[in-house]
PDB file of C-alpha atoms in Angstrom:
ATOM      1  CA  SER G  32     -13.232   8.441  -4.717  1.00  0.00           C
ATOM      2  CA  ASN G  33     -10.209  10.581  -5.550  1.00  0.00           C
ATOM      3  CA  GLU G  34      -6.993  10.240  -7.504  1.00  0.00           C
ATOM      4  CA  ALA G  35      -4.140   9.356  -5.164  1.00  0.00           C
ATOM      5  CA  PRO G  36      -1.465  12.075  -4.846  1.00  0.00           C
ATOM      6  CA  ALA G  37       1.261  11.677  -7.480  1.00  0.00           C
ATOM      7  CA  GLU G  38       3.922  12.550  -4.893  1.00  0.00           C
ATOM      8  CA  TYR G  39       3.168   9.256  -3.058  1.00  0.00           C
ATOM      9  CA  PHE G  40       2.152   6.951  -5.923  1.00  0.00           C
ATOM     10  CA  THR G  41       3.441   5.912  -9.346  1.00  0.00           C
ATOM     11  CA  GLY G  42       0.769   5.365 -12.011  1.00  0.00           C
ATOM     12  CA  PRO G  43      -3.024   5.682 -11.837  1.00  0.00           C
ATOM     13  CA  VAL G  44      -4.394   4.984  -8.333  1.00  0.00           C
ATOM     14  CA  ARG G  45      -7.841   5.811  -6.900  1.00  0.00           C
ATOM     15  CA  VAL G  46      -8.647   6.008  -3.194  1.00  0.00           C
ATOM     16  CA  THR G  47     -12.201   5.616  -1.886  1.00  0.00           C
ATOM     17  CA  PRO G  48     -12.526   6.366   1.843  1.00  0.00           C
ATOM     18  CA  LEU G  49     -14.632   3.747   3.660  1.00  0.00           C
ATOM     19  CA  VAL G  50     -14.279   4.349   7.423  1.00  0.00           C
ATOM     20  CA  LYS G  51     -13.030   7.205   9.583  1.00  0.00           C
ATOM     21  CA  GLY G  52     -13.472   6.296  13.215  1.00  0.00           C
ATOM     22  CA  GLU G  53     -14.975   8.797  15.604  1.00  0.00           C
ATOM     23  CA  ASN G  54     -13.197   9.562  18.868  1.00  0.00           C
ATOM     24  CA  PRO G  55     -11.973   7.519  20.667  1.00  0.00           C
ATOM     25  CA  SER G  56     -11.460   5.381  17.530  1.00  0.00           C
ATOM     26  CA  CYS G  57      -8.506   6.309  15.344  1.00  0.00           C
ATOM     27  CA  LEU G  58      -9.249   3.699  12.628  1.00  0.00           C
ATOM     28  CA  THR G  59      -9.304   4.609   8.943  1.00  0.00           C
ATOM     29  CA  CYS G  60     -10.069   2.288   6.030  1.00  0.00           C
ATOM     30  CA  ALA G  61     -10.065   2.925   2.296  1.00  0.00           C
ATOM     31  CA  SER G  62     -10.469   0.956  -0.892  1.00  0.00           C
ATOM     32  CA  VAL G  63      -7.414   1.594  -3.063  1.00  0.00           C
ATOM     33  CA  GLY G  64      -7.495   0.689  -6.762  1.00  0.00           C
ATOM     34  CA  PHE G  65      -4.196   0.404  -8.656  1.00  0.00           C
ATOM     35  CA  GLN G  66      -4.048   0.128 -12.450  1.00  0.00           C
ATOM     36  CA  ARG G  67      -1.466  -2.280 -13.928  1.00  0.00           C
ATOM     37  CA  GLY G  68       2.028  -1.207 -12.896  1.00  0.00           C
ATOM     38  CA  ALA G  69       0.822   1.382 -10.365  1.00  0.00           C
ATOM     39  CA  ARG G  70       2.233   1.332  -6.849  1.00  0.00           C
ATOM     40  CA  SER G  71       2.737   3.259  -3.635  1.00  0.00           C
ATOM     41  CA  ALA G  72       5.964   4.867  -2.529  1.00  0.00           C
ATOM     42  CA  TRP G  73       7.882   3.303   0.339  1.00  0.00           C
ATOM     43  CA  HIS G  74       6.128   4.116   3.607  1.00  0.00           C
ATOM     44  CA  THR G  75       5.471   3.062   7.204  1.00  0.00           C
ATOM     45  CA  HIS G  76       2.435   3.109   9.490  1.00  0.00           C
ATOM     46  CA  PRO G  77       2.884   4.007  13.168  1.00  0.00           C
ATOM     47  CA  LYS G  78       0.395   1.345  14.287  1.00  0.00           C
ATOM     48  CA  GLY G  79       0.746  -1.103  11.377  1.00  0.00           C
ATOM     49  CA  GLN G  80      -1.559  -1.810   8.430  1.00  0.00           C
ATOM     50  CA  LEU G  81      -4.004  -4.520   7.421  1.00  0.00           C
ATOM     51  CA  LEU G  82      -4.550  -5.077   3.681  1.00  0.00           C
ATOM     52  CA  ILE G  83      -7.311  -7.235   2.205  1.00  0.00           C
ATOM     53  CA  VAL G  84      -6.966  -7.839  -1.543  1.00  0.00           C
ATOM     54  CA  THR G  85     -10.457  -7.599  -3.062  1.00  0.00           C
ATOM     55  CA  GLU G  86      -9.708  -7.731  -6.814  1.00  0.00           C
ATOM     56  CA  GLY G  87      -6.872  -8.681  -9.147  1.00  0.00           C
ATOM     57  CA  SER G  88      -3.265  -9.381  -8.250  1.00  0.00           C
ATOM     58  CA  GLY G  89      -0.462  -7.260  -6.941  1.00  0.00           C
ATOM     59  CA  LEU G  90       2.879  -7.024  -5.232  1.00  0.00           C
ATOM     60  CA  ILE G  91       4.056  -6.095  -1.753  1.00  0.00           C
ATOM     61  CA  GLN G  92       7.540  -5.759  -0.319  1.00  0.00           C
ATOM     62  CA  GLU G  93       8.958  -5.070   3.115  1.00  0.00           C
ATOM     63  CA  TRP G  94      12.351  -3.333   3.214  1.00  0.00           C
ATOM     64  CA  GLY G  95      15.184  -5.859   2.875  1.00  0.00           C
ATOM     65  CA  LYS G  96      12.875  -8.734   1.924  1.00  0.00           C
ATOM     66  CA  PRO G  97      11.875 -10.167  -1.476  1.00  0.00           C
ATOM     67  CA  ILE G  98       8.796  -8.924  -3.320  1.00  0.00           C
ATOM     68  CA  GLN G  99       5.724 -11.083  -2.661  1.00  0.00           C
ATOM     69  CA  ARG G 100       2.797 -11.666  -5.018  1.00  0.00           C
ATOM     70  CA  ILE G 101      -0.665 -11.048  -3.560  1.00  0.00           C
ATOM     71  CA  VAL G 102      -4.055 -12.048  -5.011  1.00  0.00           C
ATOM     72  CA  LYS G 103      -7.764 -11.606  -4.342  1.00  0.00           C
ATOM     73  CA  GLY G 104      -8.602 -12.998  -0.904  1.00  0.00           C
ATOM     74  CA  ASP G 105      -5.137 -12.465   0.601  1.00  0.00           C
ATOM     75  CA  VAL G 106      -4.973 -10.713   3.981  1.00  0.00           C
ATOM     76  CA  ILE G 107      -1.635  -9.080   4.804  1.00  0.00           C
ATOM     77  CA  TRP G 108      -0.491  -7.560   8.102  1.00  0.00           C
ATOM     78  CA  THR G 109       2.442  -5.156   8.088  1.00  0.00           C
ATOM     79  CA  PRO G 110       3.661  -4.424  11.634  1.00  0.00           C
ATOM     80  CA  PRO G 111       4.140  -0.878  12.979  1.00  0.00           C
ATOM     81  CA  ASP G 112       7.006   1.154  11.518  1.00  0.00           C
ATOM     82  CA  VAL G 113       7.978  -1.505   8.930  1.00  0.00           C
ATOM     83  CA  LYS G 114       9.044   0.179   5.674  1.00  0.00           C
ATOM     84  CA  HIS G 115       7.105  -1.306   2.728  1.00  0.00           C
ATOM     85  CA  TRP G 116       5.283  -0.637  -0.531  1.00  0.00           C
ATOM     86  CA  HIS G 117       2.401  -2.292  -2.402  1.00  0.00           C
ATOM     87  CA  GLY G 118       0.627  -2.025  -5.727  1.00  0.00           C
ATOM     88  CA  ALA G 119      -0.643  -3.789  -8.814  1.00  0.00           C
ATOM     89  CA  SER G 120       1.372  -6.350 -10.724  1.00  0.00           C
ATOM     90  CA  PRO G 121       2.655  -5.472 -14.210  1.00  0.00           C
ATOM     91  CA  GLU G 122      -0.028  -7.700 -15.780  1.00  0.00           C
ATOM     92  CA  SER G 123      -3.101  -6.986 -13.624  1.00  0.00           C
ATOM     93  CA  ALA G 124      -4.924  -4.201 -11.854  1.00  0.00           C
ATOM     94  CA  MET G 125      -5.408  -4.722  -8.105  1.00  0.00           C
ATOM     95  CA  THR G 126      -7.753  -3.329  -5.476  1.00  0.00           C
ATOM     96  CA  HIS G 127      -7.295  -3.716  -1.748  1.00  0.00           C
ATOM     97  CA  THR G 128      -8.936  -2.445   1.395  1.00  0.00           C
ATOM     98  CA  ALA G 129      -6.349  -0.763   3.606  1.00  0.00           C
ATOM     99  CA  CYS G 130      -7.022  -0.381   7.343  1.00  0.00           C
ATOM    100  CA  GLN G 131      -4.764   1.436   9.768  1.00  0.00           C
ATOM    101  CA  GLU G 132      -4.949   3.444  12.969  1.00  0.00           C
ATOM    102  CA  ALA G 133      -3.637   6.958  13.430  1.00  0.00           C
ATOM    103  CA  GLN G 134      -1.178   7.957  16.118  1.00  0.00           C
ATOM    104  CA  ASP G 135      -1.104  11.635  17.040  1.00  0.00           C
ATOM    105  CA  GLY G 136      -3.362  12.278  14.021  1.00  0.00           C
ATOM    106  CA  LYS G 137      -1.071  10.560  11.498  1.00  0.00           C
ATOM    107  CA  ASN G 138      -1.570   7.093   9.952  1.00  0.00           C
ATOM    108  CA  VAL G 139       1.280   7.005   7.394  1.00  0.00           C
ATOM    109  CA  ASP G 140       4.828   8.304   6.956  1.00  0.00           C
ATOM    110  CA  TRP G 141       5.713   8.599   3.258  1.00  0.00           C
ATOM    111  CA  MET G 142       9.235   8.044   1.959  1.00  0.00           C
ATOM    112  CA  GLU G 143      10.931   7.773  -1.444  1.00  0.00           C
ATOM    113  CA  LYS G 144       9.195   6.349  -4.506  1.00  0.00           C
ATOM    114  CA  VAL G 145       9.786   2.755  -5.572  1.00  0.00           C
ATOM    115  CA  THR G 146      12.026   2.849  -8.646  1.00  0.00           C
ATOM    116  CA  ASP G 147      11.152   1.020 -11.868  1.00  0.00           C
ATOM    117  CA  ARG G 148      14.206  -1.175 -11.262  1.00  0.00           C
ATOM    118  CA  GLU G 149      12.986  -2.154  -7.764  1.00  0.00           C
ATOM    119  CA  TYR G 150       9.474  -2.784  -9.069  1.00  0.00           C
ATOM    120  CA  MET G 151      10.603  -4.869 -12.049  1.00  0.00           C
ATOM    121  CA  SER G 152      12.699  -7.136  -9.806  1.00  0.00           C
ATOM    122  CA  ALA G 153       9.461  -8.964  -8.855  1.00  0.00           C
ATOM    123  CA  PRO G 154       9.498 -12.713  -9.505  1.00  0.00           C
ATOM    124  CA  GLN G 155       7.735 -13.679 -12.735  1.00  0.00           C
TER     125      GLN G 155
END
């Protein structure tokens, strides 16, 4: 497990790699643990992303849509190239398993960080 890069995440986040497919597979999976208030930056995945919430509660948002609450047991599919972010809620840590495939060796395109104002607009 490693600390997630601060350039792509706000707050304490740990990433534990779980699966890296061998050719011809291009699947990668990791367990990602967010402390309260921690979150990813906006990003997309060229082939989409499957999230499975394994602990706690969190938030996810697709660009132009309202923030959604997610809890242990939720399974979320984000289609290819859909701009989104996800992370823990302000009151709870959250861990999810993230699965995505790489395209041309890349499985994520990082964008700007989610602002505190964007994050705090989550429904209470």
